[in-house]
Amino acid sequence: MSPRFCAIRLACAVLLGAFTIAASARDRTMLGPPQVSAGTIAPGPVTRSAYLADLPRVWVWLPPGYSADSAARFPVLYMHDAENLFDPRHSNFDKEWQVDETITRLAARGDLRQWIVVGIESPQERYATLFPQKVWRHLPEPFRREVIAGDFGGTARPRVLMADAYLAFVVKELKPAIDAQYRTLPEARDTAVMGSSMGGLISLYAMAEYPEVFGQAAGLSTHLPMGGVEAPDMADRPAAVAAAFDAYLATTRLDPAVNRLYLDHGTGTLDAFYPPFFKAFDAMMARRGWALPHYESRSFFGTEHEENAWAQRLDIPLGFLDQADP
């Protein structure tokens, strides 16, 4: 088996939340909070949920300026897969996004406001929880069956899609608690959501479901295939995914004149399958009136589907998300 094929298989396993290397969820609970190089970090303020039986751990990163100015209020960025954001000891692959370092660096040179980051750790059923639930209804029937199957067409137990419950937890329980406990700028123009891979899909879906809460969203290496990349009808999938999103977006209050969306992909490992999907999706979004400065879709030649690649370009989506960029 070639190294490239192994890397693609590994990335697909991560989509499902079925593969860990450096630290399992149980191991992370024994590590204490993630260590950060700047600012401070604390556990999230929500300890129970009416929407989720398995409550994911949440980490709140406060930038250096939070303690330096007791009167200042700060924009808030909600991010998925928090175990990979701050500290490689907590991550699945001994690498991190370097979120605290990047925001601190950009703010110090005057290119970004200091954002509070609310990191939500991966749910146990990652694929089923982060899959855009209402988009699923508009996919072709064979594709819908594949998504619900236990393993991209396999024979494991059927999945129950949980994105709507996950977002209800974030919007109705977590965000109010964050705004009550910290000095935030709570309006949509100062609230963003970001993730990678399936985290990119749920970020797009979060803004589409709650455009009055999340004014902007970003997805790095966004998994627009939405499932496996070895299906026999892969040539038809880009058009099917774009059509499903088109039908779904028509039912939302998402506004291309108000909301802002950044998406990107690489061309290595799993991302090598993404260009046809982005081409179809970008064309659909253009027909719906999305264009700069409210929509940006980028490709990074040679970059792979992994945290180091996302860390290297994190400054780009951060700058896009900050409407009040100094």
Coordinates of C-alpha atoms in Angstrom, one line a residue:
M1 CA 0.0 0.0 0.0
S2 CA 1.5 3.4 -1.0
P3 CA 2.2 6.1 1.5
R4 CA -0.2 8.4 -0.3
F5 CA -3.0 5.8 -0.1
C6 CA -2.2 5.2 3.6
A7 CA -2.5 8.9 4.3
I8 CA -5.8 9.1 2.6
R9 CA -7.1 6.1 4.6
L10 CA -5.9 7.8 7.8
A11 CA -7.6 11.1 6.9
C12 CA -10.9 9.2 6.2
A13 CA -10.6 7.5 9.6
V14 CA -10.3 10.9 11.2
L15 CA -13.4 12.1 9.5
L16 CA -15.3 9.4 11.4
G17 CA -13.6 10.1 14.7
A18 CA -12.4 6.5 14.7
F19 CA -8.6 7.0 14.9
T20 CA -6.3 8.4 17.6
I21 CA -2.5 8.4 18.0
A22 CA -1.2 10.8 20.6
A23 CA -4.0 11.2 23.1
S24 CA -7.3 9.5 23.5
A25 CA -10.2 11.4 25.1
R26 CA -9.6 9.6 28.3
D27 CA -5.9 10.4 28.2
R28 CA -6.7 14.1 27.7
T29 CA -8.7 14.3 30.9
M30 CA -5.6 13.3 32.8
L31 CA -3.4 16.0 31.2
G32 CA -5.2 19.0 32.6
P33 CA -5.9 22.1 30.5
P34 CA -4.0 22.6 27.3
Q35 CA -0.8 24.6 27.7
V36 CA -0.7 27.9 25.8
S37 CA 2.3 30.2 25.0
A38 CA 0.3 33.4 25.4
G39 CA -2.9 34.4 27.1
T40 CA -4.8 32.1 29.5
I41 CA -7.1 29.1 29.1
A42 CA -9.9 27.8 31.3
P43 CA -12.6 25.1 31.1
G44 CA -15.9 26.0 29.5
P45 CA -18.8 27.2 31.8
V46 CA -21.4 24.6 30.7
T47 CA -21.5 21.3 32.7
R48 CA -24.7 19.8 31.4
S49 CA -26.8 20.0 28.3
A50 CA -30.4 19.5 27.4
Y51 CA -29.4 18.7 23.8
L52 CA -26.3 16.4 24.1
A53 CA -26.0 13.3 26.2
D54 CA -22.3 13.2 25.8
L55 CA -21.1 16.7 26.5
P56 CA -17.9 17.6 24.8
R57 CA -15.2 19.3 26.8
V58 CA -14.8 23.0 26.1
W59 CA -11.7 25.3 26.5
V60 CA -11.9 29.1 26.6
W61 CA -8.7 30.9 25.5
L62 CA -8.4 34.5 26.6
P63 CA -5.9 36.6 24.7
P64 CA -3.2 38.6 26.5
G65 CA -5.2 41.8 26.2
Y66 CA -8.1 40.4 28.2
S67 CA -6.3 40.7 31.5
A68 CA -4.5 43.9 30.5
D69 CA -7.6 46.0 30.0
S70 CA -10.5 45.3 32.4
A71 CA -12.9 47.5 30.4
A72 CA -12.3 46.1 27.0
R73 CA -14.7 43.7 25.3
F74 CA -13.6 41.1 22.7
P75 CA -14.9 39.3 19.7
V76 CA -15.4 35.5 20.0
L77 CA -14.4 32.7 17.7
Y78 CA -16.0 29.3 18.2
M79 CA -13.8 26.4 16.9
H80 CA -14.3 22.7 16.6
D81 CA -11.9 19.8 17.5
A82 CA -10.4 21.8 20.4
E83 CA -7.9 19.0 21.2
N84 CA -5.9 20.0 18.1
L85 CA -5.9 23.8 18.6
F86 CA -3.5 24.8 21.4
D87 CA -1.4 22.0 22.7
P88 CA 0.1 19.0 20.8
R89 CA 0.0 16.8 24.0
H90 CA -3.8 16.9 23.7
S91 CA -4.0 16.3 19.9
N92 CA -4.6 13.1 18.0
F93 CA -1.4 13.5 16.0
D94 CA 1.0 15.4 18.2
K95 CA 0.5 18.6 16.2
E96 CA -1.6 21.7 16.7
W97 CA -3.2 24.7 14.9
Q98 CA -1.1 27.2 17.0
V99 CA -4.2 29.3 17.5
D100 CA -2.9 31.2 20.5
E101 CA 0.4 32.0 18.9
T102 CA -1.2 33.1 15.6
I103 CA -3.8 35.4 17.1
T104 CA -1.2 36.9 19.5
R105 CA 1.3 37.5 16.6
L106 CA -1.3 39.1 14.3
A107 CA -2.7 41.3 17.0
A108 CA 0.8 42.4 18.1
R109 CA 1.5 43.7 14.6
G110 CA -1.9 45.4 14.3
D111 CA -3.4 43.0 11.7
L112 CA -6.1 41.5 13.9
R113 CA -8.2 42.2 17.0
Q114 CA -7.5 39.9 20.0
W115 CA -10.2 37.3 19.8
I116 CA -11.5 35.0 22.6
V117 CA -11.4 31.5 21.3
V118 CA -14.0 28.9 22.5
G119 CA -12.7 25.4 21.5
I120 CA -15.1 22.5 21.5
E121 CA -13.5 19.1 21.6
S122 CA -14.5 16.5 19.0
P123 CA -17.7 14.6 19.8
Q124 CA -17.5 10.8 20.2
E125 CA -19.6 10.3 17.0
R126 CA -17.7 13.0 15.1
Y127 CA -19.0 12.3 11.5
A128 CA -22.6 11.9 12.6
T129 CA -22.5 15.0 14.8
L130 CA -20.7 17.3 12.3
F131 CA -22.6 16.3 9.2
P132 CA -25.0 19.1 8.0
Q133 CA -28.2 17.4 8.9
K134 CA -30.7 19.4 6.8
V135 CA -28.4 19.2 3.7
W136 CA -28.6 15.4 4.0
R137 CA -32.3 15.5 3.0
H138 CA -31.4 17.0 -0.4
L139 CA -28.8 14.4 -1.4
P140 CA -29.6 11.6 -3.8
E141 CA -31.1 8.5 -2.1
P142 CA -28.0 6.3 -2.6
F143 CA -25.8 9.0 -1.1
R144 CA -28.2 9.4 1.9
R145 CA -28.1 5.7 2.6
E146 CA -24.3 5.7 2.5
V147 CA -24.2 8.6 5.0
I148 CA -26.5 6.8 7.4
A149 CA -24.6 3.5 7.1
G150 CA -22.1 2.8 9.8
D151 CA -19.0 3.2 7.7
F152 CA -19.3 4.8 4.3
G153 CA -21.4 1.9 2.9
G154 CA -20.3 -0.6 5.5
T155 CA -22.3 -2.9 7.7
A156 CA -21.8 -1.3 11.2
R157 CA -24.7 0.1 13.1
P158 CA -26.6 2.9 11.4
R159 CA -25.8 6.5 12.3
V160 CA -28.1 9.0 13.8
L161 CA -27.3 12.5 12.6
M162 CA -26.9 15.0 15.4
A163 CA -25.7 18.3 14.0
D164 CA -28.9 20.1 14.9
A165 CA -28.6 19.1 18.6
Y166 CA -24.9 19.9 18.6
L167 CA -25.6 23.4 17.2
A168 CA -28.4 23.9 19.7
F169 CA -25.9 23.2 22.5
V170 CA -23.5 25.7 21.1
V171 CA -26.0 28.5 20.4
K172 CA -28.6 28.1 23.1
E173 CA -26.4 26.9 26.0
L174 CA -22.7 27.5 25.4
K175 CA -22.8 31.0 23.8
P176 CA -25.1 32.5 26.4
A177 CA -22.9 31.1 29.2
I178 CA -19.7 32.5 27.5
D179 CA -21.4 35.9 27.0
A180 CA -22.5 36.0 30.7
Q181 CA -19.1 35.0 32.1
Y182 CA -16.7 36.9 29.8
R183 CA -16.4 40.4 28.4
T184 CA -17.5 39.6 24.9
L185 CA -18.8 41.5 21.9
P186 CA -21.9 39.3 21.5
E187 CA -23.3 40.5 18.2
A188 CA -23.1 38.5 15.0
R189 CA -20.5 40.8 13.4
D190 CA -18.2 39.9 16.2
T191 CA -19.0 36.2 16.4
A192 CA -17.4 33.7 14.1
V193 CA -17.1 29.9 13.8
M194 CA -14.3 27.9 12.2
G195 CA -13.2 24.3 11.7
S196 CA -11.4 21.9 9.4
S197 CA -12.6 19.0 7.3
M198 CA -16.0 18.0 8.9
G199 CA -15.4 20.9 11.2
G200 CA -15.5 23.1 8.1
L201 CA -18.8 21.6 7.1
I202 CA -20.4 22.2 10.5
S203 CA -19.1 25.8 10.5
L204 CA -20.8 26.5 7.2
Y205 CA -23.9 24.8 8.5
A206 CA -23.8 26.7 11.8
M207 CA -23.8 30.1 10.0
A208 CA -26.5 29.0 7.6
E209 CA -28.7 27.8 10.5
Y210 CA -28.0 30.7 12.8
P211 CA -26.9 33.7 10.6
E212 CA -28.0 36.1 13.3
V213 CA -25.6 34.5 15.7
F214 CA -22.6 33.7 13.6
G215 CA -21.9 36.6 11.2
Q216 CA -19.0 34.8 9.6
A217 CA -17.6 31.3 9.2
A218 CA -14.5 29.6 7.9
G219 CA -13.7 26.0 6.8
L220 CA -10.2 24.8 6.1
S221 CA -9.9 21.7 4.0
T222 CA -13.7 21.6 4.1
H223 CA -14.9 18.1 3.4
L224 CA -17.3 18.9 0.6
P225 CA -17.4 15.3 -0.6
M226 CA -19.4 14.8 2.6
G227 CA -18.6 11.1 2.7
G228 CA -16.0 8.6 1.4
V229 CA -13.9 9.3 -1.7
E230 CA -14.1 5.8 -3.2
A231 CA -17.8 5.6 -4.2
P232 CA -18.5 4.3 -7.7
D233 CA -20.5 7.4 -8.5
M234 CA -17.7 9.9 -7.4
A235 CA -17.9 11.6 -10.8
D236 CA -21.5 12.6 -10.1
R237 CA -20.9 13.6 -6.5
P238 CA -19.7 17.2 -7.0
A239 CA -22.8 18.3 -8.8
A240 CA -25.0 16.4 -6.3
V241 CA -23.4 18.1 -3.3
A242 CA -23.7 21.5 -4.9
A243 CA -27.3 20.9 -5.8
A244 CA -28.1 19.7 -2.2
F245 CA -26.5 22.8 -0.7
D246 CA -28.3 25.0 -3.2
A247 CA -31.7 23.5 -2.2
Y248 CA -30.8 23.8 1.4
L249 CA -29.5 27.4 1.3
A250 CA -32.8 28.5 -0.3
T251 CA -34.5 27.6 2.9
T252 CA -32.2 29.6 5.2
R253 CA -31.9 33.3 6.1
L254 CA -28.2 33.4 5.1
D255 CA -27.5 36.7 3.3
P256 CA -24.6 37.1 0.9
A257 CA -24.7 40.9 1.6
V258 CA -24.3 40.5 5.3
N259 CA -22.8 37.1 6.2
R260 CA -19.2 36.1 5.3
L261 CA -17.8 32.7 4.3
Y262 CA -14.3 31.6 3.8
L263 CA -13.5 28.1 2.4
D264 CA -10.3 26.5 1.3
H265 CA -8.6 23.2 0.4
G266 CA -5.2 21.8 -0.4
T267 CA -4.2 19.4 -3.2
G268 CA -2.4 16.6 -1.2
T269 CA -3.7 13.4 0.5
L270 CA -7.5 13.6 1.1
D271 CA -7.6 17.2 -0.2
A272 CA -6.5 15.9 -3.6
F273 CA -10.2 14.8 -4.2
Y274 CA -11.6 18.2 -3.3
P275 CA -11.0 20.4 -6.5
P276 CA -14.1 19.2 -8.5
F277 CA -16.3 19.7 -5.4
F278 CA -15.1 23.2 -4.8
K279 CA -15.5 24.1 -8.5
A280 CA -19.1 23.0 -8.4
F281 CA -19.8 24.6 -5.0
D282 CA -18.1 27.9 -6.0
A283 CA -20.2 28.1 -9.2
M284 CA -23.4 27.5 -7.2
M285 CA -22.5 30.1 -4.6
A286 CA -21.7 32.6 -7.4
R287 CA -25.2 32.0 -8.8
R288 CA -26.6 32.7 -5.4
G289 CA -24.9 36.1 -5.3
W290 CA -21.8 35.3 -3.2
A291 CA -18.6 37.1 -4.1
L292 CA -15.8 39.0 -2.5
P293 CA -15.6 40.5 0.1
H294 CA -18.3 38.2 1.6
Y295 CA -17.2 34.9 -0.1
E296 CA -13.7 33.7 -0.6
S297 CA -12.6 30.2 -1.8
R298 CA -8.9 29.4 -2.0
S299 CA -6.7 26.5 -3.1
F300 CA -3.2 25.8 -1.6
F301 CA -1.1 23.7 -4.0
G302 CA 0.6 20.7 -2.4
T303 CA -0.8 21.2 1.1
E304 CA -2.2 18.2 2.8
H305 CA -5.2 17.4 5.0
E306 CA -3.5 17.9 8.4
E307 CA -3.0 20.3 11.3
N308 CA 0.4 21.6 10.3
A309 CA -1.0 22.7 7.0
W310 CA -3.9 24.5 8.7
A311 CA -1.5 26.2 11.1
Q312 CA 0.6 27.5 8.3
R313 CA -2.3 29.4 6.7
L314 CA -4.4 30.2 9.7
D315 CA -3.7 33.9 9.5
I316 CA -5.6 34.1 6.2
P317 CA -9.0 33.0 7.5
L318 CA -8.5 34.9 10.7
G319 CA -8.0 38.1 8.8
F320 CA -11.1 37.3 6.6
L321 CA -13.3 36.7 9.7
D322 CA -12.4 39.9 11.4
Q323 CA -14.7 42.6 9.9
A324 CA -13.2 45.2 12.2
D325 CA -9.6 44.2 11.3
P326 CA -7.4 47.2 12.5

